[in-house]
Amino acid sequence: MTPPARRPYRLFGRNALLLAALIIVGQILGALVFYFFVQQPRTERYAAALAENAAAVAGALQALDGESRQRFVTAFNAGTEHQGKATAGPGRPLERLMLRQVSSQLALHGIEALWREDSGGTLYLRLKLDGEDYWLASRGPFRRQTIPGAALLAWTLGGALAVLGAFLIQRRLDRPLRALVAAARSLGQGHRPPPLAEEGPEEIRSVGRAFNQMNAALAEAERERVLMLAGVSHDLRTPLAKLRLAVELSGDTEAPGLAADMARHCRQIDAIIDQFLDFARSDDGEPPRRTDIAELLHSALAAAGGEAFRLEIQPGLPTLMLRRQAMLRLLGNLLGNALHHGAPDFVLRAGCEGGELHIAVLDRGPGIPPAEAEALMRPFARGSAARGGPPGAGLGLAIVDRVARLHGGSLALLPREGGGLEARLSLPLERLDASGAHAVDTAARH
C-alpha cells in the first residue's frame, strides 16, 4: 500500500502552497469572469446577428428562381476566404454555444441549420429551399484565434512576480521565527543566546521582545543564584575550617572515637560545600581547548583516587575541543558516585560509536530504578538507594547533566548488564572536533 503523501508541516511550506493555490484560483476565476461576462455575451450577439442575416437571406432566396438563387449565394460568399474542404463542425465550446443560439433563432423562421467549417475557420450555414442546398459562408468570430504572446507573457510574469512577492513576504516572517527557534533550542541546552533582533510585524516583534525579557530574567536569576550559593558556601567554609582545626587539636582523650567522627563529618560537610561551589560555578567562561581523551580519563582517575577502577579505552580516540576543568568535574562526580553508592567491579570505559564519543562509568551496586533516572538529574534530588548512604547535597548528577549539555551531549543512567549501573556520557564528535562547545552555540543560532 502506497503511503499517503506527507503534507508540509513547516510554516514556510504551508504558506507557500497556500499562496500558490490562491494565485491559481485567482487566474481561474479571472478566466471564468472573462468567459461569462465578455466572451459569452459577444458570442450571443454575433449569433443573433447571424441568425437575422440568415433569415433575411432565406427570405430573399424564396423570391428568386433557381439560377438567380445560385448567383445570389455566390455573390454573398464572395467576400469570404475559403481554405480547404469544409468538414463537420463546429467543435470548439464557444462555436457550439453560437450554434445553439443561431439554430434556436433560425428555427423560429422554419430554417434548419447545418454547419461545416474549413481549415481557415470559415463557417458554412446550409439553407434548404425547394429540395436544394445553399451554403452561406460566414467568417466565424473565433477564426484563427490564439492566445496572444503578449497575454501569455503577461500571465507568466504576473504569476512569477506574485510567487516571488509571496516568497519574500513569507521569508521575512520566517527568518525571525527561525531565529527564535534556534535561540530557544540554545537556551534549552544550557547556553545564553544573544538577544533577538526585534524586527518584522508587531506580532513577531512582541514574541521576540518577550523572549529577550525572559532570557534576561533567567540570566539575572542565574547570577543571583550563583552569587547566593557562592556566598553561603564561602561563609560556611571559614567556621568549618576552624571547627576542623579545633577537633584536631582537642585530641581523643575524653571521648574515644568522637574526634574521629567529628573530623569525618567535617570532611563530609566540606565535600557538600564543594558541590555547592561546583554547581554555582558557571562553566561558560572556560574556553574549550584541544583535549586528549585518554589523558583526561587518567587525570580524572588520579584526582578521584580511582585505583579501584579498571580503565578500558578504545585505541585511536580523537582529540576534541572540550572545557577541560568542567569535564574533570563531570568525571569526578561520576567516579565519586560509583565509589560511594556502588560496589566493585568498577569500570571506566571510553569509545566511539555512531558519530559519538561514549564515556561510561560502571559499577555493581544496587543501580537506579528507570523511573527515578530522569528525576535524579535535577538539583538536590537523591535516589532511594542513596538516602541511607553517605550524606550529600544531591547536586552531583545535576552538575554532570549541565556540563554534558554545555558540550552538546547527554547523560543516560542505564542498568548494567549483569547487575549494577552504567552512567553513560555521549558527546557528538562532529560538533566538538573543530570548534568545541562553541560549535553548539553556532549551530543553534543558525
CSV table of C-alpha atoms in Angstrom, one decimal:
chain,number,residue,atom,x,y,z
A,1,MET,CA,0.0,0.0,0.0
A,2,THR,CA,1.4,3.4,-1.0
A,3,PRO,CA,1.8,5.7,2.0
A,4,PRO,CA,-0.2,9.0,1.7
A,5,ALA,CA,1.8,12.0,0.6
A,6,ARG,CA,3.2,13.9,3.5
A,7,ARG,CA,1.9,17.4,4.0
A,8,PRO,CA,4.4,20.1,4.7
A,9,TYR,CA,4.5,20.8,8.4
A,10,ARG,CA,6.7,23.8,8.2
A,11,LEU,CA,5.0,27.2,8.3
A,12,PHE,CA,7.0,28.3,5.2
A,13,GLY,CA,6.0,25.3,3.1
A,14,ARG,CA,2.3,25.6,4.1
A,15,ASN,CA,2.1,29.3,3.4
A,16,ALA,CA,4.0,28.9,0.1
A,17,LEU,CA,1.5,26.3,-1.0
A,18,LEU,CA,-1.4,28.4,0.2
A,19,LEU,CA,-0.2,31.5,-1.7
A,20,ALA,CA,0.4,29.4,-4.9
A,21,ALA,CA,-3.1,27.9,-4.7
A,22,LEU,CA,-4.6,31.3,-4.2
A,23,ILE,CA,-2.8,32.6,-7.3
A,24,ILE,CA,-4.0,29.6,-9.4
A,25,VAL,CA,-7.6,30.1,-8.1
A,26,GLY,CA,-7.3,33.8,-9.0
A,27,GLN,CA,-6.2,33.0,-12.5
A,28,ILE,CA,-9.1,30.5,-12.9
A,29,LEU,CA,-11.7,33.0,-11.5
A,30,GLY,CA,-10.3,35.7,-13.9
A,31,ALA,CA,-10.7,33.3,-16.9
A,32,LEU,CA,-14.3,32.5,-15.8
A,33,VAL,CA,-15.2,36.2,-15.4
A,34,PHE,CA,-13.8,36.9,-18.9
A,35,TYR,CA,-15.7,33.9,-20.4
A,36,PHE,CA,-19.1,34.7,-18.8
A,37,PHE,CA,-19.0,38.5,-18.9
A,38,VAL,CA,-17.1,39.2,-22.1
A,39,GLN,CA,-16.8,36.2,-24.4
A,40,GLN,CA,-20.2,34.6,-24.0
A,41,PRO,CA,-22.2,37.9,-24.4
A,42,ARG,CA,-20.2,38.7,-27.5
A,43,THR,CA,-20.9,35.2,-28.9
A,44,GLU,CA,-24.6,35.6,-28.2
A,45,ARG,CA,-24.7,39.0,-30.0
A,46,TYR,CA,-22.9,37.6,-33.0
A,47,ALA,CA,-25.3,34.6,-33.1
A,48,ALA,CA,-28.3,36.9,-33.1
A,49,ALA,CA,-26.9,39.0,-35.9
A,50,LEU,CA,-26.0,35.9,-37.9
A,51,ALA,CA,-29.5,34.4,-37.4
A,52,GLU,CA,-31.1,37.6,-38.6
A,53,ASN,CA,-28.9,37.8,-41.7
A,54,ALA,CA,-29.6,34.1,-42.5
A,55,ALA,CA,-33.3,34.6,-42.1
A,56,ALA,CA,-33.1,37.7,-44.4
A,57,VAL,CA,-31.1,35.7,-47.0
A,58,ALA,CA,-33.6,32.9,-46.8
A,59,GLY,CA,-36.5,35.3,-47.4
A,60,ALA,CA,-34.7,36.8,-50.4
A,61,LEU,CA,-33.9,33.4,-51.8
A,62,GLN,CA,-37.5,32.4,-51.6
A,63,ALA,CA,-38.4,35.2,-54.0
A,64,LEU,CA,-35.8,34.2,-56.6
A,65,ASP,CA,-35.7,31.4,-59.2
A,66,GLY,CA,-33.2,28.6,-59.1
A,67,GLU,CA,-30.5,30.2,-61.3
A,68,SER,CA,-30.8,33.6,-59.6
A,69,ARG,CA,-30.5,31.9,-56.2
A,70,GLN,CA,-27.2,30.4,-57.0
A,71,ARG,CA,-25.8,33.7,-58.4
A,72,PHE,CA,-27.1,35.4,-55.2
A,73,VAL,CA,-25.3,32.8,-52.9
A,74,THR,CA,-22.1,33.1,-54.9
A,75,ALA,CA,-22.1,36.9,-54.6
A,76,PHE,CA,-22.9,36.6,-50.9
A,77,ASN,CA,-20.0,34.3,-50.3
A,78,ALA,CA,-17.6,36.3,-52.5
A,79,GLY,CA,-16.1,38.3,-49.6
A,80,THR,CA,-15.2,35.2,-47.6
A,81,GLU,CA,-11.9,33.3,-47.9
A,82,HIS,CA,-12.2,29.6,-48.5
A,83,GLN,CA,-9.4,27.3,-47.4
A,84,GLY,CA,-9.6,23.6,-47.9
A,85,LYS,CA,-12.6,21.2,-47.8
A,86,ALA,CA,-15.3,22.0,-45.2
A,87,THR,CA,-15.9,19.3,-42.7
A,88,ALA,CA,-18.5,18.8,-39.9
A,89,GLY,CA,-18.2,21.4,-37.2
A,90,PRO,CA,-18.1,23.5,-35.1
A,91,GLY,CA,-16.2,21.7,-32.4
A,92,ARG,CA,-15.0,24.4,-30.0
A,93,PRO,CA,-17.0,25.3,-26.9
A,94,LEU,CA,-17.8,28.9,-28.0
A,95,GLU,CA,-18.8,27.7,-31.5
A,96,ARG,CA,-21.1,25.1,-30.1
A,97,LEU,CA,-22.7,27.9,-28.0
A,98,MET,CA,-23.1,30.0,-31.1
A,99,LEU,CA,-24.6,27.0,-33.0
A,100,ARG,CA,-27.2,26.5,-30.3
A,101,GLN,CA,-28.1,30.2,-30.3
A,102,VAL,CA,-28.3,30.5,-34.1
A,103,SER,CA,-30.2,27.2,-34.5
A,104,SER,CA,-32.8,28.2,-31.9
A,105,GLN,CA,-33.4,31.5,-33.6
A,106,LEU,CA,-33.5,30.1,-37.2
A,107,ALA,CA,-36.0,27.5,-36.1
A,108,LEU,CA,-38.4,30.4,-35.4
A,109,HIS,CA,-38.2,31.1,-39.2
A,110,GLY,CA,-38.6,27.5,-40.1
A,111,ILE,CA,-34.9,27.2,-41.2
A,112,GLU,CA,-32.8,24.2,-40.3
A,113,ALA,CA,-29.1,25.0,-39.7
A,114,LEU,CA,-26.3,22.6,-40.6
A,115,TRP,CA,-22.7,23.6,-40.0
A,116,ARG,CA,-19.4,23.0,-41.8
A,117,GLU,CA,-16.0,24.5,-41.2
A,118,ASP,CA,-12.9,24.7,-43.3
A,119,SER,CA,-9.2,24.9,-42.2
A,120,GLY,CA,-9.3,28.7,-42.3
A,121,GLY,CA,-12.1,28.9,-39.7
A,122,THR,CA,-14.9,29.8,-42.2
A,123,LEU,CA,-18.3,28.6,-41.0
A,124,TYR,CA,-20.9,27.4,-43.6
A,125,LEU,CA,-24.6,27.5,-42.9
A,126,ARG,CA,-26.8,25.3,-45.1
A,127,LEU,CA,-30.3,26.6,-46.2
A,128,LYS,CA,-32.6,24.0,-47.7
A,129,LEU,CA,-35.1,25.6,-50.2
A,130,ASP,CA,-37.3,23.6,-52.6
A,131,GLY,CA,-35.1,20.5,-52.1
A,132,GLU,CA,-31.9,22.4,-53.0
A,133,ASP,CA,-29.0,23.0,-50.6
A,134,TYR,CA,-27.5,26.5,-50.5
A,135,TRP,CA,-24.4,27.1,-48.4
A,136,LEU,CA,-23.8,30.5,-46.9
A,137,ALA,CA,-20.2,31.2,-45.8
A,138,SER,CA,-19.5,33.3,-42.7
A,139,ARG,CA,-16.3,34.4,-41.1
A,140,GLY,CA,-16.5,33.0,-37.6
A,141,PRO,CA,-15.9,35.2,-34.6
A,142,PHE,CA,-13.2,32.8,-33.4
A,143,ARG,CA,-11.4,32.4,-36.7
A,144,ARG,CA,-7.7,31.6,-36.1
A,145,GLN,CA,-8.0,32.9,-32.6
A,146,THR,CA,-5.0,32.0,-30.4
A,147,ILE,CA,-3.8,33.4,-27.1
A,148,PRO,CA,-1.6,36.4,-28.0
A,149,GLY,CA,2.1,36.1,-27.0
A,150,ALA,CA,1.8,39.3,-25.0
A,151,ALA,CA,-1.1,37.9,-23.0
A,152,LEU,CA,0.9,34.7,-22.2
A,153,LEU,CA,3.9,36.8,-21.3
A,154,ALA,CA,1.8,39.0,-19.0
A,155,TRP,CA,0.2,36.0,-17.3
A,156,THR,CA,3.6,34.3,-16.8
A,157,LEU,CA,5.3,37.4,-15.5
A,158,GLY,CA,2.3,38.2,-13.3
A,159,GLY,CA,2.3,34.8,-11.8
A,160,ALA,CA,6.1,34.8,-11.3
A,161,LEU,CA,6.0,38.2,-9.6
A,162,ALA,CA,3.1,37.1,-7.4
A,163,VAL,CA,5.0,33.9,-6.3
A,164,LEU,CA,8.3,35.9,-5.8
A,165,GLY,CA,6.4,38.5,-3.7
A,166,ALA,CA,4.8,35.8,-1.6
A,167,PHE,CA,8.2,34.1,-1.1
A,168,LEU,CA,9.8,37.4,0.0
A,169,ILE,CA,7.0,38.2,2.4
A,170,GLN,CA,7.0,34.7,3.9
A,171,ARG,CA,10.8,34.7,4.1
A,172,ARG,CA,10.6,38.0,6.1
A,173,LEU,CA,8.2,36.3,8.5
A,174,ASP,CA,10.1,33.0,8.6
A,175,ARG,CA,13.6,34.5,9.4
A,176,PRO,CA,12.8,35.9,12.9
A,177,LEU,CA,10.8,32.7,13.7
A,178,ARG,CA,13.7,30.5,12.8
A,179,ALA,CA,16.0,32.7,14.9
A,180,LEU,CA,13.5,32.4,17.8
A,181,VAL,CA,13.5,28.6,17.4
A,182,ALA,CA,17.3,28.5,17.4
A,183,ALA,CA,17.6,30.7,20.4
A,184,ALA,CA,15.0,28.7,22.3
A,185,ARG,CA,16.9,25.5,21.5
A,186,SER,CA,20.2,27.0,22.6
A,187,LEU,CA,18.6,28.2,25.8
A,188,GLY,CA,17.3,24.6,26.4
A,189,GLN,CA,20.8,23.3,26.0
A,190,GLY,CA,22.0,25.5,28.8
A,191,HIS,CA,23.5,28.3,26.8
A,192,ARG,CA,22.7,32.0,26.9
A,193,PRO,CA,21.8,33.1,23.4
A,194,PRO,CA,22.3,36.7,22.3
A,195,PRO,CA,19.2,39.0,22.3
A,196,LEU,CA,17.0,38.5,19.3
A,197,ALA,CA,16.5,41.3,16.8
A,198,GLU,CA,13.1,42.8,17.4
A,199,GLU,CA,12.0,43.3,13.8
A,200,GLY,CA,9.2,42.4,11.4
A,201,PRO,CA,5.4,42.7,12.1
A,202,GLU,CA,4.2,43.8,15.5
A,203,GLU,CA,3.2,40.2,16.5
A,204,ILE,CA,6.7,38.9,15.7
A,205,ARG,CA,8.4,41.8,17.4
A,206,SER,CA,6.2,41.1,20.5
A,207,VAL,CA,7.3,37.5,20.6
A,208,GLY,CA,11.0,38.4,20.2
A,209,ARG,CA,10.7,41.1,22.9
A,210,ALA,CA,9.0,38.6,25.3
A,211,PHE,CA,11.8,36.1,24.6
A,212,ASN,CA,14.5,38.7,25.3
A,213,GLN,CA,12.9,39.7,28.5
A,214,MET,CA,12.6,36.0,29.6
A,215,ASN,CA,16.2,35.4,28.6
A,216,ALA,CA,17.4,38.4,30.6
A,217,ALA,CA,15.3,37.4,33.6
A,218,LEU,CA,16.8,33.9,33.5
A,219,ALA,CA,20.3,35.3,33.3
A,220,GLU,CA,19.7,37.6,36.2
A,221,ALA,CA,18.2,34.7,38.3
A,222,GLU,CA,21.2,32.6,37.4
A,223,ARG,CA,23.6,35.3,38.5
A,224,GLU,CA,21.7,35.8,41.8
A,225,ARG,CA,21.7,32.0,42.4
A,226,VAL,CA,25.4,31.7,41.7
A,227,LEU,CA,26.2,34.7,44.0
A,228,MET,CA,24.0,33.3,46.8
A,229,LEU,CA,25.4,29.8,46.7
A,230,ALA,CA,29.0,31.0,46.4
A,231,GLY,CA,28.4,33.4,49.3
A,232,VAL,CA,26.8,30.8,51.5
A,233,SER,CA,29.4,28.2,50.7
A,234,HIS,CA,32.2,30.7,51.4
A,235,ASP,CA,30.7,31.8,54.7
A,236,LEU,CA,30.4,28.2,55.8
A,237,ARG,CA,33.9,27.3,54.8
A,238,THR,CA,35.5,29.6,57.3
A,239,PRO,CA,33.8,28.4,60.5
A,240,LEU,CA,34.1,24.8,59.2
A,241,ALA,CA,37.9,25.2,58.9
A,242,LYS,CA,38.1,26.5,62.5
A,243,LEU,CA,35.9,23.6,63.7
A,244,ARG,CA,38.1,21.0,62.0
A,245,LEU,CA,41.2,22.6,63.5
A,246,ALA,CA,39.6,22.6,66.9
A,247,VAL,CA,38.7,18.9,66.6
A,248,GLU,CA,42.3,18.0,65.5
A,249,LEU,CA,43.8,20.0,68.4
A,250,SER,CA,41.4,18.6,71.0
A,251,GLY,CA,42.6,15.0,70.5
A,252,ASP,CA,40.6,12.0,71.6
A,253,THR,CA,41.2,11.9,75.3
A,254,GLU,CA,37.8,12.4,76.8
A,255,ALA,CA,35.5,10.6,74.4
A,256,PRO,CA,37.2,7.8,72.4
A,257,GLY,CA,36.3,8.0,68.7
A,258,LEU,CA,34.4,11.2,69.0
A,259,ALA,CA,37.1,13.4,67.5
A,260,ALA,CA,37.4,11.0,64.5
A,261,ASP,CA,33.7,11.1,63.9
A,262,MET,CA,33.6,14.9,64.1
A,263,ALA,CA,36.5,15.1,61.7
A,264,ARG,CA,34.7,12.7,59.3
A,265,HIS,CA,31.6,14.8,59.5
A,266,CYS,CA,33.6,18.0,58.8
A,267,ARG,CA,35.1,16.4,55.7
A,268,GLN,CA,31.5,15.4,54.5
A,269,ILE,CA,30.3,19.0,55.1
A,270,ASP,CA,33.4,20.2,53.2
A,271,ALA,CA,32.5,17.9,50.3
A,272,ILE,CA,28.9,19.2,50.2
A,273,ILE,CA,30.2,22.8,50.2
A,274,ASP,CA,32.5,21.8,47.2
A,275,GLN,CA,29.4,20.5,45.4
A,276,PHE,CA,27.6,23.8,46.1
A,277,LEU,CA,30.5,25.7,44.7
A,278,ASP,CA,30.7,23.5,41.6
A,279,PHE,CA,27.0,23.9,41.0
A,280,ALA,CA,27.2,27.6,41.4
A,281,ARG,CA,30.2,27.9,39.1
A,282,SER,CA,29.4,28.9,35.6
A,283,ASP,CA,31.4,26.9,33.0
A,284,ASP,CA,30.6,29.2,30.1
A,285,GLY,CA,33.6,31.3,30.9
A,286,GLU,CA,36.1,28.5,30.4
A,287,PRO,CA,37.3,28.4,26.8
A,288,PRO,CA,37.4,24.9,25.1
A,289,ARG,CA,40.8,23.6,24.1
A,290,ARG,CA,42.1,20.6,22.3
A,291,THR,CA,41.9,17.7,24.8
A,292,ASP,CA,43.3,14.2,24.6
A,293,ILE,CA,40.6,11.8,25.9
A,294,ALA,CA,42.9,9.2,27.3
A,295,GLU,CA,44.9,11.7,29.2
A,296,LEU,CA,41.7,13.3,30.5
A,297,LEU,CA,40.5,10.0,31.9
A,298,HIS,CA,43.8,9.2,33.6
A,299,SER,CA,43.7,12.7,35.2
A,300,ALA,CA,40.2,12.2,36.4
A,301,LEU,CA,41.0,8.8,37.9
A,302,ALA,CA,44.1,10.2,39.7
A,303,ALA,CA,42.1,13.2,41.1
A,304,ALA,CA,39.3,11.0,42.3
A,305,GLY,CA,41.5,8.3,43.9
A,306,GLY,CA,40.1,5.8,41.5
A,307,GLU,CA,42.6,3.0,41.9
A,308,ALA,CA,39.7,0.6,42.1
A,309,PHE,CA,38.6,1.3,38.6
A,310,ARG,CA,39.6,-0.8,35.5
A,311,LEU,CA,40.2,1.5,32.6
A,312,GLU,CA,39.1,0.4,29.2
A,313,ILE,CA,39.9,2.8,26.4
A,314,GLN,CA,39.3,2.2,22.7
A,315,PRO,CA,42.6,2.7,20.7
A,316,GLY,CA,42.8,5.8,18.5
A,317,LEU,CA,40.3,8.1,20.3
A,318,PRO,CA,40.3,11.6,18.7
A,319,THR,CA,41.3,14.7,20.5
A,320,LEU,CA,38.3,17.0,21.0
A,321,MET,CA,37.7,20.6,21.8
A,322,LEU,CA,36.4,20.4,25.4
A,323,ARG,CA,36.3,22.6,28.5
A,324,ARG,CA,38.8,20.6,30.5
A,325,GLN,CA,38.1,21.7,34.0
A,326,ALA,CA,34.3,21.3,33.5
A,327,MET,CA,34.9,17.8,32.1
A,328,LEU,CA,37.1,16.9,35.1
A,329,ARG,CA,34.3,18.0,37.5
A,330,LEU,CA,31.9,15.9,35.4
A,331,LEU,CA,34.1,12.8,35.6
A,332,GLY,CA,34.9,13.3,39.3
A,333,ASN,CA,31.2,13.3,40.1
A,334,LEU,CA,30.5,10.2,38.2
A,335,LEU,CA,33.5,8.4,39.7
A,336,GLY,CA,32.6,9.6,43.2
A,337,ASN,CA,29.0,8.4,42.8
A,338,ALA,CA,30.2,5.0,41.8
A,339,LEU,CA,32.6,4.7,44.7
A,340,HIS,CA,30.1,6.0,47.3
A,341,HIS,CA,26.9,4.3,46.2
A,342,GLY,CA,28.1,1.4,44.0
A,343,ALA,CA,30.2,-1.8,44.5
A,344,PRO,CA,33.0,-3.4,42.6
A,345,ASP,CA,33.6,-4.3,39.8
A,346,PHE,CA,34.3,-0.6,38.8
A,347,VAL,CA,35.0,0.2,35.2
A,348,LEU,CA,35.7,3.4,33.3
A,349,ARG,CA,35.2,2.9,29.6
A,350,ALA,CA,35.6,5.1,26.6
A,351,GLY,CA,35.0,4.5,22.9
A,352,CYS,CA,33.4,6.0,19.7
A,353,GLU,CA,30.3,4.6,18.0
A,354,GLY,CA,27.7,6.1,15.7
A,355,GLY,CA,29.4,9.5,15.5
A,356,GLU,CA,29.6,10.0,19.3
A,357,LEU,CA,32.2,9.6,22.0
A,358,HIS,CA,30.8,7.4,24.8
A,359,ILE,CA,32.4,7.6,28.3
A,360,ALA,CA,30.8,5.2,30.7
A,361,VAL,CA,31.3,4.6,34.5
A,362,LEU,CA,30.1,1.2,35.5
A,363,ASP,CA,29.6,-0.4,38.9
A,364,ARG,CA,27.9,-3.5,40.5
A,365,GLY,CA,25.9,-1.5,43.1
A,366,PRO,CA,22.1,-1.6,43.5
A,367,GLY,CA,21.6,0.6,40.4
A,368,ILE,CA,18.9,3.1,39.9
A,369,PRO,CA,15.2,2.3,39.0
A,370,PRO,CA,14.4,3.5,35.5
A,371,ALA,CA,11.5,5.6,36.9
A,372,GLU,CA,14.0,7.6,39.0
A,373,ALA,CA,16.7,8.1,36.4
A,374,GLU,CA,15.5,11.4,34.9
A,375,ALA,CA,14.5,12.9,38.3
A,376,LEU,CA,17.9,12.2,39.7
A,377,MET,CA,19.5,14.7,37.2
A,378,ARG,CA,17.6,17.6,38.9
A,379,PRO,CA,19.3,19.6,41.5
A,380,PHE,CA,19.0,18.4,45.2
A,381,ALA,CA,17.4,15.1,44.1
A,382,ARG,CA,18.6,11.8,45.7
A,383,GLY,CA,17.7,8.3,44.9
A,384,SER,CA,16.1,5.8,47.3
A,385,ALA,CA,19.3,3.8,47.5
A,386,ALA,CA,21.4,6.8,48.3
A,387,ARG,CA,19.2,8.2,51.1
A,388,GLY,CA,20.6,5.8,53.6
A,389,GLY,CA,24.2,6.0,52.4
A,390,PRO,CA,26.8,8.8,52.6
A,391,PRO,CA,25.3,12.3,53.0
A,392,GLY,CA,25.4,14.6,50.0
A,393,ALA,CA,23.6,17.6,48.5
A,394,GLY,CA,22.1,15.8,45.6
A,395,LEU,CA,23.9,18.0,43.1
A,396,GLY,CA,26.4,15.6,41.5
A,397,LEU,CA,24.3,14.3,38.6
A,398,ALA,CA,22.8,17.8,38.1
A,399,ILE,CA,26.3,19.1,37.6
A,400,VAL,CA,27.1,16.2,35.2
A,401,ASP,CA,24.0,16.8,33.2
A,402,ARG,CA,24.7,20.5,32.9
A,403,VAL,CA,28.2,20.1,31.7
A,404,ALA,CA,27.1,17.4,29.2
A,405,ARG,CA,24.5,19.7,27.7
A,406,LEU,CA,27.1,22.5,27.6
A,407,HIS,CA,29.1,20.3,25.2
A,408,GLY,CA,26.0,19.4,23.2
A,409,GLY,CA,25.9,15.9,24.8
A,410,SER,CA,23.7,13.9,27.1
A,411,LEU,CA,23.8,11.7,30.2
A,412,ALA,CA,22.0,8.4,30.5
A,413,LEU,CA,21.6,6.2,33.6
A,414,LEU,CA,21.2,2.7,32.4
A,415,PRO,CA,21.1,-0.8,34.0
A,416,ARG,CA,24.4,-2.6,33.6
A,417,GLU,CA,24.3,-6.0,32.1
A,418,GLY,CA,24.6,-8.5,34.9
A,419,GLY,CA,23.5,-6.0,37.5
A,420,GLY,CA,24.6,-2.6,38.6
A,421,LEU,CA,24.6,0.9,37.0
A,422,GLU,CA,26.1,2.3,33.8
A,423,ALA,CA,26.3,6.1,33.8
A,424,ARG,CA,26.9,6.9,30.1
A,425,LEU,CA,28.1,10.3,28.8
A,426,SER,CA,27.5,10.8,25.0
A,427,LEU,CA,29.3,13.6,23.2
A,428,PRO,CA,28.9,14.5,19.5
A,429,LEU,CA,32.2,14.1,17.6
A,430,GLU,CA,31.2,16.4,14.7
A,431,ARG,CA,30.4,19.4,16.9
A,432,LEU,CA,33.4,19.1,19.2
A,433,ASP,CA,36.0,18.1,16.6
A,434,ALA,CA,36.6,21.6,15.1
A,435,SER,CA,35.4,24.3,17.4
A,436,GLY,CA,34.3,22.5,20.6
A,437,ALA,CA,31.4,23.5,22.8
A,438,HIS,CA,31.2,26.8,21.0
A,439,ALA,CA,30.0,24.9,17.9
A,440,VAL,CA,26.9,24.1,19.8
A,441,ASP,CA,26.1,27.8,20.1
A,442,THR,CA,26.9,28.4,16.5
A,443,ALA,CA,24.7,25.5,15.3
A,444,ALA,CA,21.8,26.6,17.5
A,445,ARG,CA,21.9,30.2,16.2
A,446,HIS,CA,21.8,29.1,12.5
